PDB file of C-alpha atoms and ligand atoms in Angstrom:
ATOM      1  CA  MET F  18      -0.106  -0.125  -0.126  1.00 44.00           C
ATOM      2  CA  ALA F  19       2.878   2.319   0.896  1.00 43.00           C
ATOM      3  CA  ALA F  20       4.116   2.153  -2.971  1.00 42.00           C
ATOM      4  CA  ALA F  21       0.530   3.303  -4.007  1.00 45.00           C
ATOM      5  CA  GLN F  22       1.312   6.493  -2.160  1.00 45.00           C
ATOM      6  CA  GLY F  23       4.612   7.384  -3.916  1.00 51.00           C
ATOM      7  CA  ALA F  24       6.207  10.153  -2.453  1.00 56.00           C
ATOM      8  CA  PHE F  25       3.151  11.746  -1.121  1.00 73.00           C
ATOM      9  CA  SER F  26       3.442  12.470   2.680  1.00 85.00           C
ATOM     10  CA  LEU F  27       0.799  13.328   5.156  1.00 91.00           C
ATOM     11  CA  ARG F  28       3.202  15.796   6.837  1.00 91.00           C
ATOM     12  CA  GLU F  29       2.311  18.173   3.814  1.00 90.00           C
ATOM     13  CA  VAL F  30      -1.555  17.846   4.497  1.00 92.00           C
ATOM     14  CA  MET F  31      -1.082  18.494   7.791  1.00 93.00           C
ATOM     15  CA  ALA F  32       1.248  21.544   6.927  1.00 94.00           C
ATOM     16  CA  ALA F  33      -1.862  23.028   4.894  1.00 96.00           C
ATOM     17  CA  PHE F  34      -4.033  22.764   8.129  1.00 96.00           C
ATOM     18  CA  GLN F  35      -1.180  24.516  10.128  1.00 94.00           C
ATOM     19  CA  SER F  36      -1.178  27.597   7.852  1.00 96.00           C
ATOM     20  CA  CYS F  37      -5.080  28.031   7.733  1.00 97.00           C
ATOM     21  CA  VAL F  38      -5.194  30.297  10.881  1.00 97.00           C
ATOM     22  CA  THR F  39      -4.322  34.155  10.297  1.00 97.00           C
ATOM     23  CA  GLU F  40      -2.933  36.710  12.839  1.00 97.00           C
ATOM     24  CA  GLN F  41      -6.558  37.978  13.296  1.00 97.00           C
ATOM     25  CA  ARG F  42      -7.543  34.236  14.244  1.00 97.00           C
ATOM     26  CA  GLU F  43      -9.288  33.946  10.824  1.00 98.00           C
ATOM     27  CA  VAL F  44      -9.756  30.481   8.796  1.00 98.00           C
ATOM     28  CA  LEU F  45      -8.351  30.672   5.543  1.00 98.00           C
ATOM     29  CA  LEU F  46     -10.303  28.710   3.029  1.00 98.00           C
ATOM     30  CA  GLY F  47      -7.420  28.251   0.525  1.00 98.00           C
ATOM     31  CA  PRO F  48      -5.223  25.987   2.755  1.00 98.00           C
ATOM     32  CA  TYR F  49      -8.264  24.535   4.317  1.00 98.00           C
ATOM     33  CA  LEU F  50      -9.320  23.152   0.971  1.00 98.00           C
ATOM     34  CA  ARG F  51      -5.866  22.149   0.043  1.00 97.00           C
ATOM     35  CA  GLY F  52      -5.816  20.011   3.251  1.00 97.00           C
ATOM     36  CA  TRP F  53      -9.052  18.532   2.611  1.00 97.00           C
ATOM     37  CA  ARG F  54      -7.655  17.717  -1.029  1.00 96.00           C
ATOM     38  CA  GLY F  55      -4.861  15.990   0.455  1.00 95.00           C
ATOM     39  CA  LEU F  56      -6.789  13.937   3.028  1.00 96.00           C
ATOM     40  CA  VAL F  57      -8.950  12.605  -0.102  1.00 96.00           C
ATOM     41  CA  ARG F  58      -5.776  11.714  -2.071  1.00 94.00           C
ATOM     42  CA  PHE F  59      -4.592   9.697   0.906  1.00 93.00           C
ATOM     43  CA  LEU F  60      -8.107   8.033   1.366  1.00 95.00           C
ATOM     44  CA  ASN F  61      -7.844   7.219  -2.223  1.00 94.00           C
ATOM     45  CA  GLY F  62      -4.867   5.031  -1.575  1.00 91.00           C
ATOM     46  CA  LEU F  63      -6.581   2.956   1.133  1.00 93.00           C
ATOM     47  CA  GLY F  64      -8.689   1.202  -1.369  1.00 93.00           C
ATOM     48  CA  ALA F  65     -11.877   1.581  -3.484  1.00 96.00           C
ATOM     49  CA  ILE F  66     -14.185   0.554  -0.391  1.00 96.00           C
ATOM     50  CA  PHE F  67     -13.416   4.184   0.580  1.00 97.00           C
ATOM     51  CA  SER F  68     -14.487   5.675  -2.681  1.00 97.00           C
ATOM     52  CA  PHE F  69     -18.200   6.466  -1.698  1.00 97.00           C
ATOM     53  CA  ILE F  70     -16.654   8.642   0.994  1.00 98.00           C
ATOM     54  CA  SER F  71     -14.223  10.454  -1.022  1.00 97.00           C
ATOM     55  CA  LYS F  72     -16.679  11.026  -3.699  1.00 98.00           C
ATOM     56  CA  ASP F  73     -18.860  12.863  -1.312  1.00 98.00           C
ATOM     57  CA  ALA F  74     -15.838  14.841  -0.089  1.00 98.00           C
ATOM     58  CA  VAL F  75     -14.484  15.897  -3.472  1.00 98.00           C
ATOM     59  CA  THR F  76     -18.178  17.225  -4.302  1.00 98.00           C
ATOM     60  CA  LYS F  77     -17.895  19.479  -1.412  1.00 98.00           C
ATOM     61  CA  ILE F  78     -14.410  20.472  -1.937  1.00 98.00           C
ATOM     62  CA  GLN F  79     -15.468  21.277  -5.600  1.00 98.00           C
ATOM     63  CA  ILE F  80     -18.250  23.409  -4.648  1.00 98.00           C
ATOM     64  CA  MET F  81     -16.053  25.341  -2.462  1.00 98.00           C
ATOM     65  CA  GLU F  82     -13.307  25.689  -4.919  1.00 98.00           C
ATOM     66  CA  SER F  83     -15.371  26.781  -7.268  1.00 98.00           C
ATOM     67  CA  TYR F  84     -16.689  29.808  -4.928  1.00 98.00           C
ATOM     68  CA  CYS F  85     -13.017  30.597  -4.015  1.00 98.00           C
ATOM     69  CA  GLY F  86     -12.047  30.806  -7.638  1.00 98.00           C
ATOM     70  CA  GLY F  87     -15.034  32.363  -8.858  1.00 98.00           C
ATOM     71  CA  GLU F  88     -16.070  36.270  -9.289  1.00 97.00           C
ATOM     72  CA  LYS F  89     -16.908  36.598  -5.625  1.00 98.00           C
ATOM     73  CA  LYS F  90     -13.408  35.237  -4.379  1.00 98.00           C
ATOM     74  CA  GLU F  91     -12.666  38.025  -2.197  1.00 98.00           C
ATOM     75  CA  GLU F  92     -15.660  37.252  -0.174  1.00 98.00           C
ATOM     76  CA  TYR F  93     -14.486  33.530   0.347  1.00 98.00           C
ATOM     77  CA  ARG F  94     -10.921  34.239   1.218  1.00 98.00           C
ATOM     78  CA  THR F  95     -11.680  33.373   4.878  1.00 98.00           C
ATOM     79  CA  MET F  96     -14.304  31.403   6.680  1.00 98.00           C
ATOM     80  CA  GLN F  97     -15.412  34.723   8.520  1.00 98.00           C
ATOM     81  CA  SER F  98     -15.837  36.725   5.189  1.00 98.00           C
ATOM     82  CA  MET F  99     -17.696  33.707   3.935  1.00 98.00           C
ATOM     83  CA  VAL F 100     -20.165  33.999   6.619  1.00 98.00           C
ATOM     84  CA  ARG F 101     -20.366  37.528   6.647  1.00 98.00           C
ATOM     85  CA  TYR F 102     -21.293  37.821   2.822  1.00 98.00           C
ATOM     86  CA  GLU F 103     -23.746  34.904   2.595  1.00 98.00           C
ATOM     87  CA  LEU F 104     -25.635  35.771   5.711  1.00 98.00           C
ATOM     88  CA  ASN F 105     -26.101  39.512   4.715  1.00 98.00           C
ATOM     89  CA  GLY F 106     -26.855  38.457   1.120  1.00 98.00           C
ATOM     90  CA  GLY F 107     -29.542  36.213   2.247  1.00 98.00           C
ATOM     91  CA  LEU F 108     -27.508  33.277   0.248  1.00 98.00           C
ATOM     92  CA  VAL F 109     -28.094  30.775   2.928  1.00 98.00           C
ATOM     93  CA  ASP F 110     -30.721  28.291   3.339  1.00 98.00           C
ATOM     94  CA  LEU F 111     -31.407  28.328   7.180  1.00 97.00           C
ATOM     95  CA  GLU F 112     -34.621  25.989   7.680  1.00 96.00           C
ATOM     96  CA  GLN F 113     -34.559  23.526   4.777  1.00 96.00           C
ATOM     97  CA  ARG F 114     -32.859  23.303   1.589  1.00 96.00           C
ATOM     98  CA  SER F 115     -34.436  25.303  -1.288  1.00 96.00           C
ATOM     99  CA  ALA F 116     -33.029  28.376  -3.116  1.00 97.00           C
ATOM    100  CA  HIS F 117     -29.334  27.960  -2.072  1.00 97.00           C
ATOM    101  CA  PRO F 118     -28.834  24.342  -1.426  1.00 98.00           C
ATOM    102  CA  ASN F 119     -25.086  24.297  -1.945  1.00 98.00           C
ATOM    103  CA  SER F 120     -24.351  27.405   0.162  1.00 98.00           C
ATOM    104  CA  GLY F 121     -20.653  27.831   1.184  1.00 98.00           C
ATOM    105  CA  CYS F 122     -21.856  27.637   4.847  1.00 98.00           C
ATOM    106  CA  ARG F 123     -23.811  24.474   4.705  1.00 98.00           C
ATOM    107  CA  THR F 124     -21.052  22.836   2.733  1.00 98.00           C
ATOM    108  CA  VAL F 125     -18.287  23.784   4.876  1.00 98.00           C
ATOM    109  CA  LEU F 126     -20.256  22.752   7.947  1.00 98.00           C
ATOM    110  CA  ARG F 127     -20.298  19.329   6.410  1.00 98.00           C
ATOM    111  CA  LEU F 128     -16.529  19.622   6.086  1.00 98.00           C
ATOM    112  CA  HIS F 129     -16.113  20.820   9.631  1.00 98.00           C
ATOM    113  CA  ARG F 130     -18.046  17.833  11.223  1.00 98.00           C
ATOM    114  CA  ALA F 131     -15.687  15.426   9.424  1.00 98.00           C
ATOM    115  CA  LEU F 132     -12.632  17.769  10.745  1.00 98.00           C
ATOM    116  CA  HIS F 133     -13.950  16.699  14.260  1.00 98.00           C
ATOM    117  CA  TRP F 134     -13.778  13.133  13.459  1.00 98.00           C
ATOM    118  CA  LEU F 135     -10.299  13.422  11.842  1.00 98.00           C
ATOM    119  CA  GLN F 136      -9.324  15.232  15.047  1.00 98.00           C
ATOM    120  CA  LEU F 137     -10.473  12.440  17.279  1.00 98.00           C
ATOM    121  CA  PHE F 138      -9.261   9.766  14.940  1.00 98.00           C
ATOM    122  CA  LEU F 139      -5.558  11.321  14.941  1.00 97.00           C
ATOM    123  CA  GLU F 140      -5.788  11.628  18.679  1.00 97.00           C
ATOM    124  CA  GLY F 141      -6.489   8.163  18.934  1.00 97.00           C
ATOM    125  CA  LEU F 142      -3.980   6.746  16.713  1.00 96.00           C
ATOM    126  CA  ARG F 143      -1.347   8.937  18.346  1.00 95.00           C
ATOM    127  CA  THR F 144      -2.067   7.787  21.771  1.00 95.00           C
ATOM    128  CA  ALA F 145      -3.099   4.250  21.121  1.00 95.00           C
ATOM    129  CA  GLN F 146      -1.142   1.071  22.053  1.00 91.00           C
ATOM    130  CA  GLN F 147       1.222  -0.342  19.177  1.00 87.00           C
ATOM    131  CA  ASP F 148      -0.932  -3.121  18.760  1.00 88.00           C
ATOM    132  CA  ALA F 149      -4.190  -1.302  18.927  1.00 92.00           C
ATOM    133  CA  SER F 150      -6.929  -1.640  16.090  1.00 95.00           C
ATOM    134  CA  THR F 151      -6.952   1.178  13.700  1.00 97.00           C
ATOM    135  CA  SER F 152     -10.475  -0.123  12.921  1.00 97.00           C
ATOM    136  CA  THR F 153     -11.846   0.379  16.401  1.00 98.00           C
ATOM    137  CA  ILE F 154      -9.911   3.871  16.806  1.00 98.00           C
ATOM    138  CA  CYS F 155     -11.874   4.895  13.508  1.00 98.00           C
ATOM    139  CA  THR F 156     -15.147   3.287  14.527  1.00 98.00           C
ATOM    140  CA  ASP F 157     -15.111   4.952  17.954  1.00 98.00           C
ATOM    141  CA  SER F 158     -14.023   8.582  16.337  1.00 98.00           C
ATOM    142  CA  TYR F 159     -16.849   8.141  14.032  1.00 98.00           C
ATOM    143  CA  ASN F 160     -19.418   7.373  16.675  1.00 98.00           C
ATOM    144  CA  ALA F 161     -18.324  10.229  18.765  1.00 98.00           C
ATOM    145  CA  SER F 162     -18.738  12.787  15.969  1.00 98.00           C
ATOM    146  CA  LEU F 163     -19.928  12.262  12.399  1.00 98.00           C
ATOM    147  CA  ALA F 164     -22.324   9.417  12.853  1.00 98.00           C
ATOM    148  CA  ALA F 165     -24.905  11.563  14.568  1.00 98.00           C
ATOM    149  CA  TYR F 166     -25.460  13.328  11.240  1.00 98.00           C
ATOM    150  CA  HIS F 167     -25.638  10.079   9.135  1.00 98.00           C
ATOM    151  CA  PRO F 168     -28.586   7.936   8.180  1.00 98.00           C
ATOM    152  CA  TRP F 169     -28.191   4.187   9.311  1.00 98.00           C
ATOM    153  CA  ILE F 170     -27.463   3.019   5.763  1.00 98.00           C
ATOM    154  CA  VAL F 171     -24.358   5.555   5.612  1.00 98.00           C
ATOM    155  CA  ARG F 172     -23.211   4.477   9.061  1.00 98.00           C
ATOM    156  CA  LYS F 173     -23.289   0.764   8.056  1.00 98.00           C
ATOM    157  CA  ALA F 174     -21.052   1.188   4.958  1.00 98.00           C
ATOM    158  CA  ALA F 175     -18.891   3.345   6.698  1.00 98.00           C
ATOM    159  CA  THR F 176     -18.538   0.974   9.730  1.00 97.00           C
ATOM    160  CA  LEU F 177     -17.924  -1.814   7.031  1.00 97.00           C
ATOM    161  CA  ALA F 178     -15.252   0.017   5.324  1.00 97.00           C
ATOM    162  CA  PHE F 179     -13.363   1.001   8.559  1.00 98.00           C
ATOM    163  CA  CYS F 180     -13.065  -3.037   9.162  1.00 97.00           C
ATOM    164  CA  THR F 181     -10.735  -3.021   6.113  1.00 96.00           C
ATOM    165  CA  LEU F 182      -8.259  -0.639   7.850  1.00 96.00           C
ATOM    166  CA  PRO F 183      -4.760  -1.855   8.372  1.00 94.00           C
ATOM    167  CA  SER F 184      -2.943  -2.398  11.779  1.00 93.00           C
ATOM    168  CA  ARG F 185      -1.815   1.061  13.560  1.00 94.00           C
ATOM    169  CA  ASP F 186       1.707   0.300  12.701  1.00 92.00           C
ATOM    170  CA  ALA F 187       0.914  -0.318   8.934  1.00 91.00           C
ATOM    171  CA  PHE F 188      -1.431   2.461   8.824  1.00 93.00           C
ATOM    172  CA  LEU F 189       1.219   4.927  10.355  1.00 93.00           C
ATOM    173  CA  GLU F 190       3.997   3.440   7.891  1.00 91.00           C
ATOM    174  CA  VAL F 191       1.259   4.582   4.766  1.00 90.00           C
ATOM    175  CA  MET F 192       1.296   7.926   6.085  1.00 91.00           C
ATOM    176  CA  ASN F 193       4.889   8.191   4.740  1.00 91.00           C
ATOM    177  CA  VAL F 194       6.410  10.175   7.409  1.00 93.00           C
ATOM    178  CA  GLY F 195       9.209   7.967   8.454  1.00 91.00           C
ATOM    179  CA  GLY F 196       8.699   5.335  11.057  1.00 90.00           C
ATOM    180  CA  PRO F 197       5.769   4.973  13.396  1.00 91.00           C
ATOM    181  CA  GLU F 198       7.854   6.922  16.217  1.00 93.00           C
ATOM    182  CA  GLU F 199       8.110   9.933  13.658  1.00 94.00           C
ATOM    183  CA  ALA F 200       4.522   9.681  12.573  1.00 94.00           C
ATOM    184  CA  VAL F 201       3.308   9.841  16.137  1.00 95.00           C
ATOM    185  CA  GLU F 202       5.568  12.756  16.553  1.00 95.00           C
ATOM    186  CA  MET F 203       4.110  14.684  13.478  1.00 95.00           C
ATOM    187  CA  LEU F 204       0.859  13.840  14.681  1.00 96.00           C
ATOM    188  CA  GLY F 205       1.675  15.638  18.273  1.00 96.00           C
ATOM    189  CA  ASP F 206       2.828  18.661  16.179  1.00 95.00           C
ATOM    190  CA  ALA F 207      -0.147  19.007  13.861  1.00 95.00           C
ATOM    191  CA  LEU F 208      -2.854  18.276  16.402  1.00 97.00           C
ATOM    192  CA  PRO F 209      -3.004  21.493  17.983  1.00 97.00           C
ATOM    193  CA  HIS F 210      -3.557  23.510  14.691  1.00 96.00           C
ATOM    194  CA  ILE F 211      -6.311  21.135  13.730  1.00 97.00           C
ATOM    195  CA  ARG F 212      -8.016  21.688  16.951  1.00 97.00           C
ATOM    196  CA  ASP F 213      -7.486  25.383  16.633  1.00 97.00           C
ATOM    197  CA  VAL F 214      -8.987  25.454  13.096  1.00 98.00           C
ATOM    198  CA  TYR F 215     -11.987  23.346  14.504  1.00 98.00           C
ATOM    199  CA  GLY F 216     -12.425  25.406  17.432  1.00 98.00           C
ATOM    200  CA  ILE F 217     -12.413  28.761  15.643  1.00 98.00           C
ATOM    201  CA  THR F 218     -15.014  27.389  13.063  1.00 98.00           C
ATOM    202  CA  GLU F 219     -16.909  25.769  15.650  1.00 98.00           C
ATOM    203  CA  GLU F 220     -17.176  29.161  17.473  1.00 98.00           C
ATOM    204  CA  LEU F 221     -18.057  31.059  14.335  1.00 98.00           C
ATOM    205  CA  TYR F 222     -20.808  28.747  13.483  1.00 98.00           C
ATOM    206  CA  ALA F 223     -22.373  28.789  16.997  1.00 98.00           C
ATOM    207  CA  GLN F 224     -22.270  32.645  17.079  1.00 98.00           C
ATOM    208  CA  HIS F 225     -24.499  32.945  13.811  1.00 98.00           C
ATOM    209  CA  ARG F 226     -26.563  29.855  14.720  1.00 98.00           C
ATOM    210  CA  LEU F 227     -25.372  27.992  11.707  1.00 98.00           C
ATOM    211  CA  LEU F 228     -24.483  24.660  13.414  1.00 98.00           C
ATOM    212  CA  ASP F 229     -27.709  22.833  12.349  1.00 98.00           C
ATOM    213  CA  LEU F 230     -28.032  24.311   8.634  1.00 98.00           C
ATOM    214  CA  PRO F 231     -30.012  21.644   6.328  1.00 98.00           C
TER     215      PRO F 231
HETATM  216  C1  1PX I  16      -3.908  10.101   9.015  1.00 93.34           C
HETATM  217  C2  1PX I  16      -5.208   9.898   8.679  1.00 93.34           C
HETATM  218  C3  1PX I  16      -5.939  10.390   7.389  1.00 93.34           C
HETATM  219  C4  1PX I  16      -7.415   9.847   7.115  1.00 93.34           C
HETATM  220  C5  1PX I  16      -7.805  10.700   5.891  1.00 93.34           C
HETATM  221  C6  1PX I  16      -9.047  10.427   5.689  1.00 93.34           C
HETATM  222  C7  1PX I  16     -10.065  11.479   5.027  1.00 93.34           C
HETATM  223  C8  1PX I  16     -11.406  11.272   5.305  1.00 93.34           C
HETATM  224  C9  1PX I  16     -12.141  12.275   4.527  1.00 93.34           C
HETATM  225  C10 1PX I  16     -13.483  12.092   4.933  1.00 93.34           C
HETATM  226  C11 1PX I  16     -14.369  13.229   4.452  1.00 93.34           C
HETATM  227  C12 1PX I  16     -15.827  12.685   4.850  1.00 93.34           C
HETATM  228  C13 1PX I  16     -16.947  14.199   4.431  1.00 93.34           C
HETATM  229  C14 1PX I  16     -18.266  13.452   4.722  1.00 93.34           C
HETATM  230  C15 1PX I  16     -19.326  14.888   4.812  1.00 93.34           C
HETATM  231  C16 1PX I  16     -20.607  14.450   4.808  1.00 93.34           C
HETATM  232  O1  1PX I  16     -20.845  14.028   6.253  1.00 93.34           O
HETATM  233  N1  1PX I  16     -21.308  13.883   4.284  1.00 93.34           N
HETATM  234  C17 1PX I  16     -22.779  13.607   4.341  1.00 93.34           C
HETATM  235  C18 1PX I  16     -23.770  14.449   4.461  1.00 93.34           C
HETATM  236  O2  1PX I  16     -23.606  15.621   3.412  1.00 93.34           O
HETATM  237  P1  1PX I  16     -25.291  15.910   2.694  1.00 93.34           P
HETATM  238  O3  1PX I  16     -24.795  16.936   1.658  1.00 93.34           O
HETATM  239  O4  1PX I  16     -25.957  14.814   2.468  1.00 93.34           O
HETATM  240  O5  1PX I  16     -25.710  16.808   3.913  1.00 93.34           O
HETATM  241  C19 1PX I  16     -23.167  12.357   3.400  1.00 93.34           C
HETATM  242  O6  1PX I  16     -24.360  12.173   3.463  1.00 93.34           O
HETATM  243  C20 1PX I  16     -21.950  11.323   3.433  1.00 93.34           C
HETATM  244  C21 1PX I  16     -21.745  10.521   2.616  1.00 93.34           C
HETATM  245  C22 1PX I  16     -20.613   9.497   2.604  1.00 93.34           C
HETATM  246  C23 1PX I  16     -20.251   8.876   3.871  1.00 93.34           C
HETATM  247  C24 1PX I  16     -19.240   9.757   4.896  1.00 93.34           C
HETATM  248  C25 1PX I  16     -18.722   8.738   5.950  1.00 93.34           C
HETATM  249  C26 1PX I  16     -17.567   9.434   6.520  1.00 93.34           C
HETATM  250  C27 1PX I  16     -16.850   8.896   7.376  1.00 93.34           C
HETATM  251  C28 1PX I  16     -15.525   9.595   7.755  1.00 93.34           C
HETATM  252  C29 1PX I  16     -14.347   8.747   8.093  1.00 93.34           C
HETATM  253  C30 1PX I  16     -13.451   8.298   6.884  1.00 93.34           C
HETATM  254  C31 1PX I  16     -12.456   7.137   6.987  1.00 93.34           C
HETATM  255  C32 1PX I  16     -11.180   7.220   6.680  1.00 93.34           C
HETATM  256  C33 1PX I  16     -10.188   6.083   7.222  1.00 93.34           C
HETATM  257  C34 1PX I  16      -9.175   6.404   7.620  1.00 93.34           C
END
C-alpha cells in the first residue's frame, strides 16, 4: 500500500491545516481546502471501498473551490468573510434546502463536522498502544462525531469500510512520514493546529447559529 502513495506524505497535508489560521484568528479557505484535497488523496490510496466517502468529500471540496475561484472570490478568502457575505446576502437556506442548496456555509459545515472526526481519529491513533486496532479507533471516533449526522445506511457502509483498515503500525507507515515514532511525533505537532481550526470554526458557526444548517 505504501508504494501506491508514492512520495506523497501526510506531513504536507497537515502543514496545510497549520497555515489556515491568520493573525486575526480567521480561517483561510485556500489552505483549508488544500488540506482536504490531500486527505482525500490519502483516502483514495486506502482502497476502493472508501470511494463513496471520497466522492462526497470531493463534491463538497469542488463546490467550495468554485466559490473560491469565482467572481466573488474575495468574499470567500476566509471562513469569516464567507459567513458575513452569505448571511448578509440571504444566500443561505436556514430552515430547509431550497433556493441555495449548496451554500458555502452548509458545505463547509459538512467538512467541519468531518474535521472533528479527523481530530478524534488522529488523537486516538497517536495515543493508542502499538498493537491497537485502527478500525476500532476509527469506529469510536466516527461514533463520537460524524455518525450522529448520517442515516443508518451510511453508518453501516462506513463501519464496514473501517474494518478493512490496516493495523496501527501499518497505517502509520502508509502516512509516509518515516517510522511509527516519527509519524506519532508529527501528529503531536499537527494536532493543536487542527484543534485550533476546528475550535475557531465551531465558535463562528455557533455565534451565527449555523450549526444545524440543512
Ligand atoms: C492520517 C489519517 C488520514 C485519514 C484521511 C481520511 C480522510 C477522510 C475524509 C472524509 C471526508 C468525509 C466527508 C463527509 C461529509 C459528510 O458528512 N457528508 C454527508 C452529508 O452530506 P449532505 O450533503 O448529504 O448533507 C453525506 O451524506 C456523506 C456521505 C458519505 C459517507 C461519509 C462517511 C464519513 C466517514 C469519515 C471517515 C473516513 C474514514 C477514513 C479512514 C481512515
